[in-house]
PDB file of C-alpha atoms in Angstrom:
ATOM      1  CA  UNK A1136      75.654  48.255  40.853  1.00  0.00           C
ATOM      2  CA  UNK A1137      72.957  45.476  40.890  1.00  0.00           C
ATOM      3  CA  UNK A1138      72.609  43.239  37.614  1.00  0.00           C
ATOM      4  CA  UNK A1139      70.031  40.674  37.425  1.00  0.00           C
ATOM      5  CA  UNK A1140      71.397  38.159  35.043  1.00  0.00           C
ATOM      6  CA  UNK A1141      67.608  36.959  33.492  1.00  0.00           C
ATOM      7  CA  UNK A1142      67.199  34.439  30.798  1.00  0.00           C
ATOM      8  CA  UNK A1143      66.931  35.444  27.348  1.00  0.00           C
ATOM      9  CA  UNK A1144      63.504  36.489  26.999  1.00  0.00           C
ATOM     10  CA  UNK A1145      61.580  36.450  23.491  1.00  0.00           C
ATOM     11  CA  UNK A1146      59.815  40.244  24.499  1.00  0.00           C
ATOM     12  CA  UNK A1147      59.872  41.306  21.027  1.00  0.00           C
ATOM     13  CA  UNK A1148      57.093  40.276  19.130  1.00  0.00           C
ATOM     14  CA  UNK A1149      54.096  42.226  20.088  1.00  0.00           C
ATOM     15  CA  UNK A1150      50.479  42.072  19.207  1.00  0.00           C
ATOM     16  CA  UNK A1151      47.836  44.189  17.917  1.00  0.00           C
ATOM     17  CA  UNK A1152      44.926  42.386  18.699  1.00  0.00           C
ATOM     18  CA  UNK A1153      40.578  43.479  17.731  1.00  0.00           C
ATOM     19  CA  UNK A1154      39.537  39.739  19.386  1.00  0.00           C
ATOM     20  CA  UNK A1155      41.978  36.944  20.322  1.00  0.00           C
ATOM     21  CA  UNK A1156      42.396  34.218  17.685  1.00  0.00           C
ATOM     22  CA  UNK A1157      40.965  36.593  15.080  1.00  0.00           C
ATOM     23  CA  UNK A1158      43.212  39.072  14.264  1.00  0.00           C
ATOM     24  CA  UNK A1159      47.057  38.748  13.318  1.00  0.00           C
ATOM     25  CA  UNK A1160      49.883  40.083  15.605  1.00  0.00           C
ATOM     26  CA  UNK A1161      51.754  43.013  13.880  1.00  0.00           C
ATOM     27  CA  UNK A1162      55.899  42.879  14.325  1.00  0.00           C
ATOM     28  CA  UNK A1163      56.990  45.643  15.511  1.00  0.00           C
ATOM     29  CA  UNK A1164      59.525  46.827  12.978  1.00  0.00           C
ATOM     30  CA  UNK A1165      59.937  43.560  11.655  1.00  0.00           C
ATOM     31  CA  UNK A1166      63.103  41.952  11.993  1.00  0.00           C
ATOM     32  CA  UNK A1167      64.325  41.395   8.430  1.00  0.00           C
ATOM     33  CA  UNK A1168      66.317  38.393   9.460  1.00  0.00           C
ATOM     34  CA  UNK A1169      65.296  35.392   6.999  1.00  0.00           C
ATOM     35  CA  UNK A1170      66.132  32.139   8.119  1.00  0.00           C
ATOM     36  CA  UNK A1171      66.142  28.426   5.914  1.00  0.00           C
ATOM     37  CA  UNK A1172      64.552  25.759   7.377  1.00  0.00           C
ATOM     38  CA  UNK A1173      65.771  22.564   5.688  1.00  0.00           C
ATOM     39  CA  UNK A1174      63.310  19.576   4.804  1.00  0.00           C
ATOM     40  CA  UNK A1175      65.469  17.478   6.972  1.00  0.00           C
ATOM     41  CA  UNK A1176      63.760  19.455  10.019  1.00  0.00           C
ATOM     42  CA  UNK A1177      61.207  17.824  11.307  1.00  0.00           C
ATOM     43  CA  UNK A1178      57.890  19.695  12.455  1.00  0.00           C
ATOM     44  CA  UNK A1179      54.375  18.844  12.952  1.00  0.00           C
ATOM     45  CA  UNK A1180      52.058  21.851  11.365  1.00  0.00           C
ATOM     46  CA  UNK A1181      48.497  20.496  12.060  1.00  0.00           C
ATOM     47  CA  UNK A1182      45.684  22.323   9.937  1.00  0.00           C
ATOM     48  CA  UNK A1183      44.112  23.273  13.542  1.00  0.00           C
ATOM     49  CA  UNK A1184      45.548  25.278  15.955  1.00  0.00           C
ATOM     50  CA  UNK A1185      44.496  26.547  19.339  1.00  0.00           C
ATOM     51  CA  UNK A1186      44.230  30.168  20.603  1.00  0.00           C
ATOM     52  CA  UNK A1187      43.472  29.990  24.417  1.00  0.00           C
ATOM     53  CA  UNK A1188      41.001  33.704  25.639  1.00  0.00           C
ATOM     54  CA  UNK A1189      43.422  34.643  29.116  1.00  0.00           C
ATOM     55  CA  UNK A1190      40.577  36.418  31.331  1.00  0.00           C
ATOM     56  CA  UNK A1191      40.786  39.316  34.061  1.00  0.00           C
ATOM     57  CA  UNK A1192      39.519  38.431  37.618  1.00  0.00           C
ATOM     58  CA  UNK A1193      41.604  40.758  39.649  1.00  0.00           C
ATOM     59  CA  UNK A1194      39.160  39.975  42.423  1.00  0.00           C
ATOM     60  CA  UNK A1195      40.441  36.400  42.077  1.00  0.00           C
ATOM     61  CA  UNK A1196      44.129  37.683  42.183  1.00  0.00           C
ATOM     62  CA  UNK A1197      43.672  39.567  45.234  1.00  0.00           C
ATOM     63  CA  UNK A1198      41.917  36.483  47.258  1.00  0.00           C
ATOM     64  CA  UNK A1199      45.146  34.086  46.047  1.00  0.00           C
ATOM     65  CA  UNK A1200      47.427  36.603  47.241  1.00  0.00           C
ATOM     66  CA  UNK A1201      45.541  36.322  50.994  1.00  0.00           C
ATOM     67  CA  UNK A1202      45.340  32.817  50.580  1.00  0.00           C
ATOM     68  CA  UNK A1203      48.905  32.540  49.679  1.00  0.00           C
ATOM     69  CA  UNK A1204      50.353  34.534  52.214  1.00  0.00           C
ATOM     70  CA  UNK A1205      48.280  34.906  55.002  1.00  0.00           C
ATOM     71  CA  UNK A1206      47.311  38.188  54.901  1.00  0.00           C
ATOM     72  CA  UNK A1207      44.160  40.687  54.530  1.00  0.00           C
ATOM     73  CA  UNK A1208      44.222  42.997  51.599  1.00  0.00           C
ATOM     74  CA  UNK A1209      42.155  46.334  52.910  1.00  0.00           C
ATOM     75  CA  UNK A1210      41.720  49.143  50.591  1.00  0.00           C
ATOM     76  CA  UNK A1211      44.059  49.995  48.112  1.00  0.00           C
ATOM     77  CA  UNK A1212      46.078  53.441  48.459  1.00  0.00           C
ATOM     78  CA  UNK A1213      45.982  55.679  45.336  1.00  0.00           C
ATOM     79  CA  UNK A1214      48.471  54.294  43.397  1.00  0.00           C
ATOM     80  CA  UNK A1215      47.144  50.803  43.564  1.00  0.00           C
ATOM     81  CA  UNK A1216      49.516  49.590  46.249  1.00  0.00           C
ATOM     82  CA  UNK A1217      48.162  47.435  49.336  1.00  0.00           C
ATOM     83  CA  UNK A1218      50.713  48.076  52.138  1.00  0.00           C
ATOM     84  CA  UNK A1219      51.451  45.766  55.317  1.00  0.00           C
ATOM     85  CA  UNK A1220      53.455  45.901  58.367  1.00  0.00           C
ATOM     86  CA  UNK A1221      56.000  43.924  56.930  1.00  0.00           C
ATOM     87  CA  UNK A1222      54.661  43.612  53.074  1.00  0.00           C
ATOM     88  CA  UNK A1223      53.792  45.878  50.163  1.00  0.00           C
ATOM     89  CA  UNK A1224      51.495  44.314  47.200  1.00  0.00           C
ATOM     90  CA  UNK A1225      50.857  46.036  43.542  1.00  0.00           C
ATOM     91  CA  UNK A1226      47.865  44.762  41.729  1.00  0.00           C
ATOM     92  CA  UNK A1227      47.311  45.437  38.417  1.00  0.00           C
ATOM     93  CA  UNK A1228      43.200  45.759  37.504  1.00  0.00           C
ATOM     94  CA  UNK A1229      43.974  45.503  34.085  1.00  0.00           C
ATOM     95  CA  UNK A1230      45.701  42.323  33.957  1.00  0.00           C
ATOM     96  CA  UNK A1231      45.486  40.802  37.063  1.00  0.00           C
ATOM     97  CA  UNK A1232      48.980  40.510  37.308  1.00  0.00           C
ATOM     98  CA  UNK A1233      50.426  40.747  40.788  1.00  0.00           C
ATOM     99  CA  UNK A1234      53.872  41.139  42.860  1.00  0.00           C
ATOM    100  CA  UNK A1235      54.126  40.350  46.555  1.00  0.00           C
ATOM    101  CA  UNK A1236      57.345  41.793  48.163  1.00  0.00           C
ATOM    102  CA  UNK A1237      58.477  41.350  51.491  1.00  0.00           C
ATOM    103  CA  UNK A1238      59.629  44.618  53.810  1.00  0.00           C
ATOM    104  CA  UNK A1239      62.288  42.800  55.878  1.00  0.00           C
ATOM    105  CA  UNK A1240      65.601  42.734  55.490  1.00  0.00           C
ATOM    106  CA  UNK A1241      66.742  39.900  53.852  1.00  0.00           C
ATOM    107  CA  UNK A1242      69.711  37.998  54.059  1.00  0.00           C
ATOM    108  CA  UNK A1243      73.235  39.952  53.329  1.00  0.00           C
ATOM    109  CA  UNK A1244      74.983  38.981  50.071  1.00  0.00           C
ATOM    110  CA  UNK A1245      77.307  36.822  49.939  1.00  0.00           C
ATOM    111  CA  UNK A1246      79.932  35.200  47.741  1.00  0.00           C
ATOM    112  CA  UNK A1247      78.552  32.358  45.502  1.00  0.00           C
ATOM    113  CA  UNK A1248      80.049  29.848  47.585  1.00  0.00           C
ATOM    114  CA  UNK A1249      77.883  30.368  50.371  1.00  0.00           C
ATOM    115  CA  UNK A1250      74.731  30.962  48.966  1.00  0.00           C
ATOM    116  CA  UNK A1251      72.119  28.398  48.238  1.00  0.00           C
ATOM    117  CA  UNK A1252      72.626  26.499  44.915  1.00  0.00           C
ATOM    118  CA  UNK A1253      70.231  26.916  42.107  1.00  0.00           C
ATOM    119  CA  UNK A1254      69.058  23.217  42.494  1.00  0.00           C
ATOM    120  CA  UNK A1255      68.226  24.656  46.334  1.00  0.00           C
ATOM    121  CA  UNK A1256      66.391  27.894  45.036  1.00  0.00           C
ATOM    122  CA  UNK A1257      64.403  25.700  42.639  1.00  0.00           C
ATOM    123  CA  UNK A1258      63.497  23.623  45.038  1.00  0.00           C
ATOM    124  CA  UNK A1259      62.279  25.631  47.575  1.00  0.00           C
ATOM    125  CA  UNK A1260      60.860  27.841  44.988  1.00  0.00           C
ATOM    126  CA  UNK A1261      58.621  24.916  43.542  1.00  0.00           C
ATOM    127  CA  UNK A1262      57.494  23.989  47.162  1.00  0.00           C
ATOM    128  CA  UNK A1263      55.902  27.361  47.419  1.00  0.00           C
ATOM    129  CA  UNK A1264      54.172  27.035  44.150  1.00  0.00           C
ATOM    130  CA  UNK A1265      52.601  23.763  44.453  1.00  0.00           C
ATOM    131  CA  UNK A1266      51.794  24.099  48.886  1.00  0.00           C
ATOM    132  CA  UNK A1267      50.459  27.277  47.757  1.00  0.00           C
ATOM    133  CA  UNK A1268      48.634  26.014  45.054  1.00  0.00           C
ATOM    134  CA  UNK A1269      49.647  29.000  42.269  1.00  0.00           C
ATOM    135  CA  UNK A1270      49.325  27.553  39.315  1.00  0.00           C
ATOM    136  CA  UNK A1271      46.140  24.757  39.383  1.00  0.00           C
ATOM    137  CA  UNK A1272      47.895  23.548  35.866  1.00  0.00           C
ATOM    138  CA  UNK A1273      51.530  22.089  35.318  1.00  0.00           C
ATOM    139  CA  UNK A1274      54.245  24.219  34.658  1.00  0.00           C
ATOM    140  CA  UNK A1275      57.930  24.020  33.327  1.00  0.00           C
ATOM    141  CA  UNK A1276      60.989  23.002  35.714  1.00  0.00           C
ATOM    142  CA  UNK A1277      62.165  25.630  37.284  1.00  0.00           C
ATOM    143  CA  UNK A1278      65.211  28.072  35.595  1.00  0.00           C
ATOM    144  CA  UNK A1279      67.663  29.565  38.286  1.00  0.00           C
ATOM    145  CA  UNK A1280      69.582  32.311  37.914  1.00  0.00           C
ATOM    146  CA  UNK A1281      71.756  34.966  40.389  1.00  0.00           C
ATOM    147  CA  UNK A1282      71.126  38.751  40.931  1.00  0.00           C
ATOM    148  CA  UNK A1283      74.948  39.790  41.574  1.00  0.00           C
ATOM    149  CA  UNK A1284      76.911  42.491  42.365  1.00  0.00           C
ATOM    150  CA  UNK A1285      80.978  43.500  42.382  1.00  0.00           C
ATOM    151  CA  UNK A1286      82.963  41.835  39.746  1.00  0.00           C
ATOM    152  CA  UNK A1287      86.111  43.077  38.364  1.00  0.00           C
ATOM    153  CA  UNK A1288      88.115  44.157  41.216  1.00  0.00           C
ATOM    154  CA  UNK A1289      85.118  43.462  43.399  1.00  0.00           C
ATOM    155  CA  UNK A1290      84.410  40.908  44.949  1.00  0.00           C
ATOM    156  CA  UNK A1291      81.388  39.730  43.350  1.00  0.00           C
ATOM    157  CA  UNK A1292      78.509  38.367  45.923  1.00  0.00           C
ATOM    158  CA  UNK A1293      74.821  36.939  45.410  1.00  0.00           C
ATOM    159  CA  UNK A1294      72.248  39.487  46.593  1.00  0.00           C
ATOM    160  CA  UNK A1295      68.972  37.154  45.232  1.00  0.00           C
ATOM    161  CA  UNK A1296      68.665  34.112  43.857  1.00  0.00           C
ATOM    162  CA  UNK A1297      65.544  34.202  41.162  1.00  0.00           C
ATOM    163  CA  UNK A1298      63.211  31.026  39.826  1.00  0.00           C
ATOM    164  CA  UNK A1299      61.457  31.153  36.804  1.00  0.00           C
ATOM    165  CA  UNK A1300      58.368  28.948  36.173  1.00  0.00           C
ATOM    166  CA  UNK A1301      56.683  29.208  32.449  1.00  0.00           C
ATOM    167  CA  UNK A1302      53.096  27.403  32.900  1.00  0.00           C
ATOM    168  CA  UNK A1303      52.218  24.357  30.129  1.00  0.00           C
ATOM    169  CA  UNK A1304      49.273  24.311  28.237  1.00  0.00           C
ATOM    170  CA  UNK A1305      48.413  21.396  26.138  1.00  0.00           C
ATOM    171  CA  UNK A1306      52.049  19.706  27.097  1.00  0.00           C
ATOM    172  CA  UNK A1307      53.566  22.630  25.641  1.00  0.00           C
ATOM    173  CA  UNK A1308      55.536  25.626  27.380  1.00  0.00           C
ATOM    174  CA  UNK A1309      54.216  29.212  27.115  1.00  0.00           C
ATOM    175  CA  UNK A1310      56.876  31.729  26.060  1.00  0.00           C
ATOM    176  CA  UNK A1311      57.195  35.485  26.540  1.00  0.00           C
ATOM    177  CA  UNK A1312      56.189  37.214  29.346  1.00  0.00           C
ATOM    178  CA  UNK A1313      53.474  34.421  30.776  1.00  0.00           C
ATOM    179  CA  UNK A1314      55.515  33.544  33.725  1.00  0.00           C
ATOM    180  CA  UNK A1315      55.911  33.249  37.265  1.00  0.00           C
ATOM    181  CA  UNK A1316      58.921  34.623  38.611  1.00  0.00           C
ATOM    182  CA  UNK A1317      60.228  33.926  42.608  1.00  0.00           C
ATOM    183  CA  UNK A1318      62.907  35.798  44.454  1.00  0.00           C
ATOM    184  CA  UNK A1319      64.807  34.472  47.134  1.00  0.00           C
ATOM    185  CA  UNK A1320      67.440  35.755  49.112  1.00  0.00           C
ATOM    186  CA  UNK A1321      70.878  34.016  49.591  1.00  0.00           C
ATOM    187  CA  UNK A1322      69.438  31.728  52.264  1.00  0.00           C
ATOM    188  CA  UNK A1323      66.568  30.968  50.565  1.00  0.00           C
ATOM    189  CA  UNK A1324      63.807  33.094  51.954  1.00  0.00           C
ATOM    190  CA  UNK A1325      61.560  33.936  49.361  1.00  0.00           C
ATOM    191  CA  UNK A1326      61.627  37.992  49.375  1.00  0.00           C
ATOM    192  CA  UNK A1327      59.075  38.634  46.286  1.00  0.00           C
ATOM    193  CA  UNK A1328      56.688  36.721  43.954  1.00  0.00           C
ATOM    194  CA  UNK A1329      55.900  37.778  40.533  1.00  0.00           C
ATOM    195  CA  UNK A1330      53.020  37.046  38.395  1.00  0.00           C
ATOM    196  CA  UNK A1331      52.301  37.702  35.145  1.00  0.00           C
ATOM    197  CA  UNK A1332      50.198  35.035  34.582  1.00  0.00           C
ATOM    198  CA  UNK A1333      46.151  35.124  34.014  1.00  0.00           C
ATOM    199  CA  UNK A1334      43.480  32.633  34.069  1.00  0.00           C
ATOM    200  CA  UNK A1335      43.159  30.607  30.749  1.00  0.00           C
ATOM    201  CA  UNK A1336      39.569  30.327  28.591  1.00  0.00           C
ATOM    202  CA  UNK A1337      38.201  28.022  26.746  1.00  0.00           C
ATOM    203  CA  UNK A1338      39.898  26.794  23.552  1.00  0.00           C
ATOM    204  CA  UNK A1339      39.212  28.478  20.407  1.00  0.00           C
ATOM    205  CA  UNK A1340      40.788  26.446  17.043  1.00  0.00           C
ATOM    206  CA  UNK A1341      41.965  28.283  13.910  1.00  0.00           C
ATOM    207  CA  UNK A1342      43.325  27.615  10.641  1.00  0.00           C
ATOM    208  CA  UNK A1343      47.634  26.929  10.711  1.00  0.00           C
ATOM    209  CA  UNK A1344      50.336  27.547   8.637  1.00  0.00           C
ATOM    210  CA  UNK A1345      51.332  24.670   6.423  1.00  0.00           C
ATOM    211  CA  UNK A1346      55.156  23.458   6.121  1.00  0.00           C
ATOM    212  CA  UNK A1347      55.167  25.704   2.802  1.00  0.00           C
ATOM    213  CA  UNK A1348      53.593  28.823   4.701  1.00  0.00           C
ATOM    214  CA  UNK A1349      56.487  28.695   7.415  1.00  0.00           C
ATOM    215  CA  UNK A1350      58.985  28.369   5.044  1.00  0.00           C
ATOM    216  CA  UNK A1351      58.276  30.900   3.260  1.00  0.00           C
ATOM    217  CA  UNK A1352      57.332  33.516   6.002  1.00  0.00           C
ATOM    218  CA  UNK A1353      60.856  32.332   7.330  1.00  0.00           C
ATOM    219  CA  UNK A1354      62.585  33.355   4.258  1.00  0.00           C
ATOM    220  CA  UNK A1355      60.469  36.579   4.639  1.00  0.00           C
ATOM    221  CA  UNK A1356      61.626  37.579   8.113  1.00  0.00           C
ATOM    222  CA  UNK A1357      58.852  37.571   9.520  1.00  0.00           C
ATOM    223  CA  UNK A1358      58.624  36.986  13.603  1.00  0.00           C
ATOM    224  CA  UNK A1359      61.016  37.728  16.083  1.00  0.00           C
ATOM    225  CA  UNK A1360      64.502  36.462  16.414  1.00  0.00           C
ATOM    226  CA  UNK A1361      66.316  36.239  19.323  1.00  0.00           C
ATOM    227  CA  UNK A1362      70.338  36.067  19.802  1.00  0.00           C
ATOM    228  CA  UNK A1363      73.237  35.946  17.190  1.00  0.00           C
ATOM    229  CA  UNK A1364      72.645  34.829  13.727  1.00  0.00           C
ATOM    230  CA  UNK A1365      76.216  35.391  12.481  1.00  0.00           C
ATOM    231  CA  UNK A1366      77.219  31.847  12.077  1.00  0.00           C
ATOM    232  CA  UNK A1367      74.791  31.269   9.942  1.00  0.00           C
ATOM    233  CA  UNK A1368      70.926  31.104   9.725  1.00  0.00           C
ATOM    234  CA  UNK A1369      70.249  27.337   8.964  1.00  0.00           C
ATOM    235  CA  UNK A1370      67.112  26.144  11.560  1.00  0.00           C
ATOM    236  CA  UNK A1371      68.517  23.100  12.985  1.00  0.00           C
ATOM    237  CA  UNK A1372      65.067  22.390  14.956  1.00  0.00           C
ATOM    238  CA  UNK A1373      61.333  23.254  15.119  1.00  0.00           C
ATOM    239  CA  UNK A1374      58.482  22.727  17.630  1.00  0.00           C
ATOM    240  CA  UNK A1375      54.796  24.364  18.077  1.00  0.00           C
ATOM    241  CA  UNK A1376      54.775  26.830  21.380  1.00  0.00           C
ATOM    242  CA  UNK A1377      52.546  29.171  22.885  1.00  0.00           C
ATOM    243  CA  UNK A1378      52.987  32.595  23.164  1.00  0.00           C
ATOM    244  CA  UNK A1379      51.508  35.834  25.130  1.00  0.00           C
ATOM    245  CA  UNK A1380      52.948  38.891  25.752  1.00  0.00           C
ATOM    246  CA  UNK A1381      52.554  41.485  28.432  1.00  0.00           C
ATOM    247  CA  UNK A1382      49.202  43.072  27.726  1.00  0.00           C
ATOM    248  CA  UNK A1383      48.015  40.741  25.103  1.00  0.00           C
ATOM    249  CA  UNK A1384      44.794  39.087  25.739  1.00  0.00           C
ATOM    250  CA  UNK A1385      45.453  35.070  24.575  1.00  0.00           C
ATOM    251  CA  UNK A1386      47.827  32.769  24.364  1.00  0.00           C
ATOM    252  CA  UNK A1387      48.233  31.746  20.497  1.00  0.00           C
ATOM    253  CA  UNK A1388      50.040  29.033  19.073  1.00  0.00           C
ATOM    254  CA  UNK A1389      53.391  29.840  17.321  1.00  0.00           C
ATOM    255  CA  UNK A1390      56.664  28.011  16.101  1.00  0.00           C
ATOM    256  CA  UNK A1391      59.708  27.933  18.231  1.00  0.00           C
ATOM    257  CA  UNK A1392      62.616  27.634  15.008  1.00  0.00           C
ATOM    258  CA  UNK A1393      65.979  27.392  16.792  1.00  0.00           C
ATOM    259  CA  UNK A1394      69.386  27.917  15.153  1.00  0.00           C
ATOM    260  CA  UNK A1395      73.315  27.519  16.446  1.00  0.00           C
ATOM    261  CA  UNK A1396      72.956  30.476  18.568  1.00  0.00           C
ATOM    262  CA  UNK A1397      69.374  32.195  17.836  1.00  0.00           C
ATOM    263  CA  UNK A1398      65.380  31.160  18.453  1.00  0.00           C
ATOM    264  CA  UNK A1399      62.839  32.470  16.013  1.00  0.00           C
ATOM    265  CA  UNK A1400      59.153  32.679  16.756  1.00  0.00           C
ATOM    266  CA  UNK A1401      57.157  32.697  14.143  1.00  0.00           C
ATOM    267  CA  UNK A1402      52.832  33.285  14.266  1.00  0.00           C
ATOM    268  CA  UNK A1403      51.543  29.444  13.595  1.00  0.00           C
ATOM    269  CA  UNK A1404      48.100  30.862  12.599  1.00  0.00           C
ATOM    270  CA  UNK A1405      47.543  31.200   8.479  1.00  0.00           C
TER     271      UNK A1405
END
């Protein structure tokens, strides 16, 4: 069976939002993990922060996926679906988010060996982004990663090699879901694009926690917390972040606490 080995991915803090940079995100559930964050860490917490409006313009979408790939978009079929001789697209009016896939047959799998390295994928994957012109801001360095199958007493083989870009805003890296995600088979044809991206608004500033606010809304539990706090739950560093999640409608500013073996993300906004 296929397993897509994907980076850990900090999907669970979700948001419950009236207007972007106005209302809080509610945790769903909580987490109830409290964490200590030393005063040896070091952290910036300005008094301003910036919450970023992400805007809808599926018409936009639709014209970069033409642009990007050559093709004419007709009408939609009832499920949303635009449907090519030898491509299908799904276009989300919503959110604007978008996936391209290709309907050939792509490369067989093969054993790791023979495939193209991640270094390769990344490459080829960042060519397409920036001849393409996907992303008119900078984004992160690409992450590589294998879709395998077999193992045990299978041979295991690569069936895709996938490349995940995480756009920058303000020199820092957007977590969560605000991504672009490229999938390449084991020659390094690209065989689907994801995005989940949207276009970003002007910058609206708010009030941020102080050092004393995160410390204590660490020791509270609040925010999300990835991975395995078992060894312990000392934060051994801290930076500012941005965050968005699937359907939220910003990006706002939060802090990225990291442990042995665990990330915590914590709302920066008082």
């Amino acid at each position: 069976m296929k397993k897509h080995w994907t980076i850990l991915m900090l999907s669970a803090l979700l948001l419950t939002l009236a207007a972007c940079g106005v209302e809080h995100p509610t945790l769903e559930d909580g987490t109830g993990v409290s964490v200590t964050l030393g005063e040896a860490v070091r952290l910036d917490t300005p008094d301003q922060l910036t919450v970023y409006p992400l805007a809808v313009d599926a018409d936009q979408a639709k014209a970069d996926i033409e642009r990007a790939f050559g093709i004419t978009l007709g009408t939609a079929l009832s499920n949303g679906a635009y449907v090519g001789e030898d491509y299908s697209v799904t276009l989300d009016s919503q959110t604007g988010h978008w996936t391209y896939q290709t309907t050939k047959d792509p490369a067989p799998a093969v054993p790791p060996e023979e495939a193209i390295s991640d270094q390769q994928a990344i490459d080829l994957a960042t060519q397409f982004m920036t001849e393409k012109q996907l992303w008119n801001g900078e984004f992160s360095d690409g992450i590589a990663t294998d879709a395998t199958s077999g193992g045990g007493n299978t041979p295991e083989l690569v069936e895709e090699k996938i490349v995940y870009f995480y756009p920058m805003v303000d020199q820092k890296t957007v977590t969560g879901t605000f991504r672009w995600i490229l999938r390449l088979d084991p020659q390094g044809n690209l065989i689907e694009v994801d995005n989940y991206t949207a276009p970003i608004g002007k910058a609206v500033t708010v009030e941020g926690k102080s050092r004393a606010d995160l410390v204590q809304a660490a020791a509270n539990g609040e925010g999300s917390v990835s991975g395995d706090v078992s060894d312990g739950t000392e934060i051994k560093f801290a930076e500012t972040a941005y965050y968005a999640d699937p359907e939220g409608d910003c990006l706002y500013p939060v802090y990225l606490l990291r442990g042995d073996r665990f990330d915590v993300l914590i709302d920066g906004r008082k």
